[in-house]
Short mmCIF file of C-alpha atoms in Angstrom, two decimals:
data_model
loop_
_atom_site.label_atom_id
_atom_site.label_comp_id
_atom_site.label_asym_id
_atom_site.label_seq_id
_atom_site.Cartn_x
_atom_site.Cartn_y
_atom_site.Cartn_z
CA UNK K 1 -0.86 -16.75 22.25
CA UNK K 2 1.81 -13.46 22.14
CA UNK K 3 0.07 -10.67 19.61
CA UNK K 4 1.91 -7.80 17.83
CA UNK K 5 1.18 -3.99 18.55
CA UNK K 6 4.21 -1.66 17.34
CA UNK K 7 2.38 -1.07 14.25
CA UNK K 8 5.73 -0.56 12.83
CA UNK K 9 6.62 -4.26 12.81
CA UNK K 10 3.06 -4.69 11.74
CA UNK K 11 4.20 -2.40 8.81
CA UNK K 12 2.15 0.48 9.77
CA UNK K 13 4.01 3.74 9.17
CA UNK K 14 6.99 2.14 7.39
CA UNK K 15 9.04 4.60 5.08
CA UNK K 16 9.93 3.12 1.95
CA UNK K 17 13.19 1.86 1.61
CA UNK K 18 13.97 2.71 -2.53
CA UNK K 19 10.34 3.51 -3.47
CA UNK K 20 11.41 6.37 -6.06
CA UNK K 21 8.61 7.86 -7.80
CA UNK K 22 6.34 4.78 -6.81
CA UNK K 23 6.27 6.76 -3.31
CA UNK K 24 4.31 9.27 -4.89
CA UNK K 25 5.73 11.42 -2.33
CA UNK K 26 3.94 10.26 -0.01
CA UNK K 27 5.16 9.27 3.34
CA UNK K 28 4.34 5.27 4.38
CA UNK K 29 3.48 2.23 3.16
CA UNK K 30 0.40 2.24 5.10
CA UNK K 31 -1.89 4.87 6.79
CA UNK K 32 -4.01 3.61 9.27
CA UNK K 33 -7.57 4.92 8.09
CA UNK K 34 -6.17 6.20 5.30
CA UNK K 35 -5.80 4.44 2.19
CA UNK K 36 -5.49 7.17 0.07
CA UNK K 37 -2.07 8.36 2.19
CA UNK K 38 -1.02 4.91 2.21
CA UNK K 39 2.19 3.45 -1.08
CA UNK K 40 0.55 -0.19 -1.35
CA UNK K 41 -2.76 1.18 -2.48
CA UNK K 42 -1.16 3.73 -5.07
CA UNK K 43 0.62 1.17 -6.17
CA UNK K 44 -2.10 -0.92 -6.75
CA UNK K 45 -4.34 1.50 -8.66
CA UNK K 46 -1.18 2.28 -10.72
CA UNK K 47 -0.45 0.92 -14.42
CA UNK K 48 2.84 2.60 -14.44
CA UNK K 49 5.39 -0.90 -15.14
CA UNK K 50 7.53 0.70 -12.60
CA UNK K 51 5.08 1.70 -10.25
CA UNK K 52 3.04 -1.52 -10.20
CA UNK K 53 2.17 -3.72 -7.57
CA UNK K 54 2.65 -6.57 -8.23
CA UNK K 55 5.28 -5.76 -10.81
CA UNK K 56 4.19 -8.13 -13.51
CA UNK K 57 1.65 -10.14 -14.72
CA UNK K 58 -0.75 -7.88 -14.81
CA UNK K 59 -2.19 -6.03 -17.41
CA UNK K 60 -5.05 -4.57 -15.66
CA UNK K 61 -6.50 -3.36 -12.54
CA UNK K 62 -7.37 -5.79 -9.59
CA UNK K 63 -10.71 -3.32 -8.77
CA UNK K 64 -11.99 -5.63 -5.94
CA UNK K 65 -8.83 -6.62 -4.52
CA UNK K 66 -8.57 -3.08 -4.63
CA UNK K 67 -11.81 -2.03 -3.03
CA UNK K 68 -10.78 -4.55 -0.08
CA UNK K 69 -7.01 -3.32 0.46
CA UNK K 70 -8.98 0.34 1.12
CA UNK K 71 -11.18 -1.12 2.90
CA UNK K 72 -8.50 -3.48 5.34
CA UNK K 73 -6.57 0.09 5.86
CA UNK K 74 -10.33 2.27 6.58
CA UNK K 75 -11.12 -0.54 9.33
CA UNK K 76 -7.27 0.08 10.86
#
């Protein structure tokens, strides 16, 4: 079985292509061990329609989902 070890191929330290204000002036989508520096988590926490992730279909923050992703990023 092959296992990917290149962190960029796994999405870590990946620079956003067209995030605009959704990047929060952060550099990378996912920064291992640093959820607060990860665009992914910031977008999940946002309620701004131009920033939030997913972009549609929600009116509330998914607190448990945010906690799970934060713990996952901390574990990397």
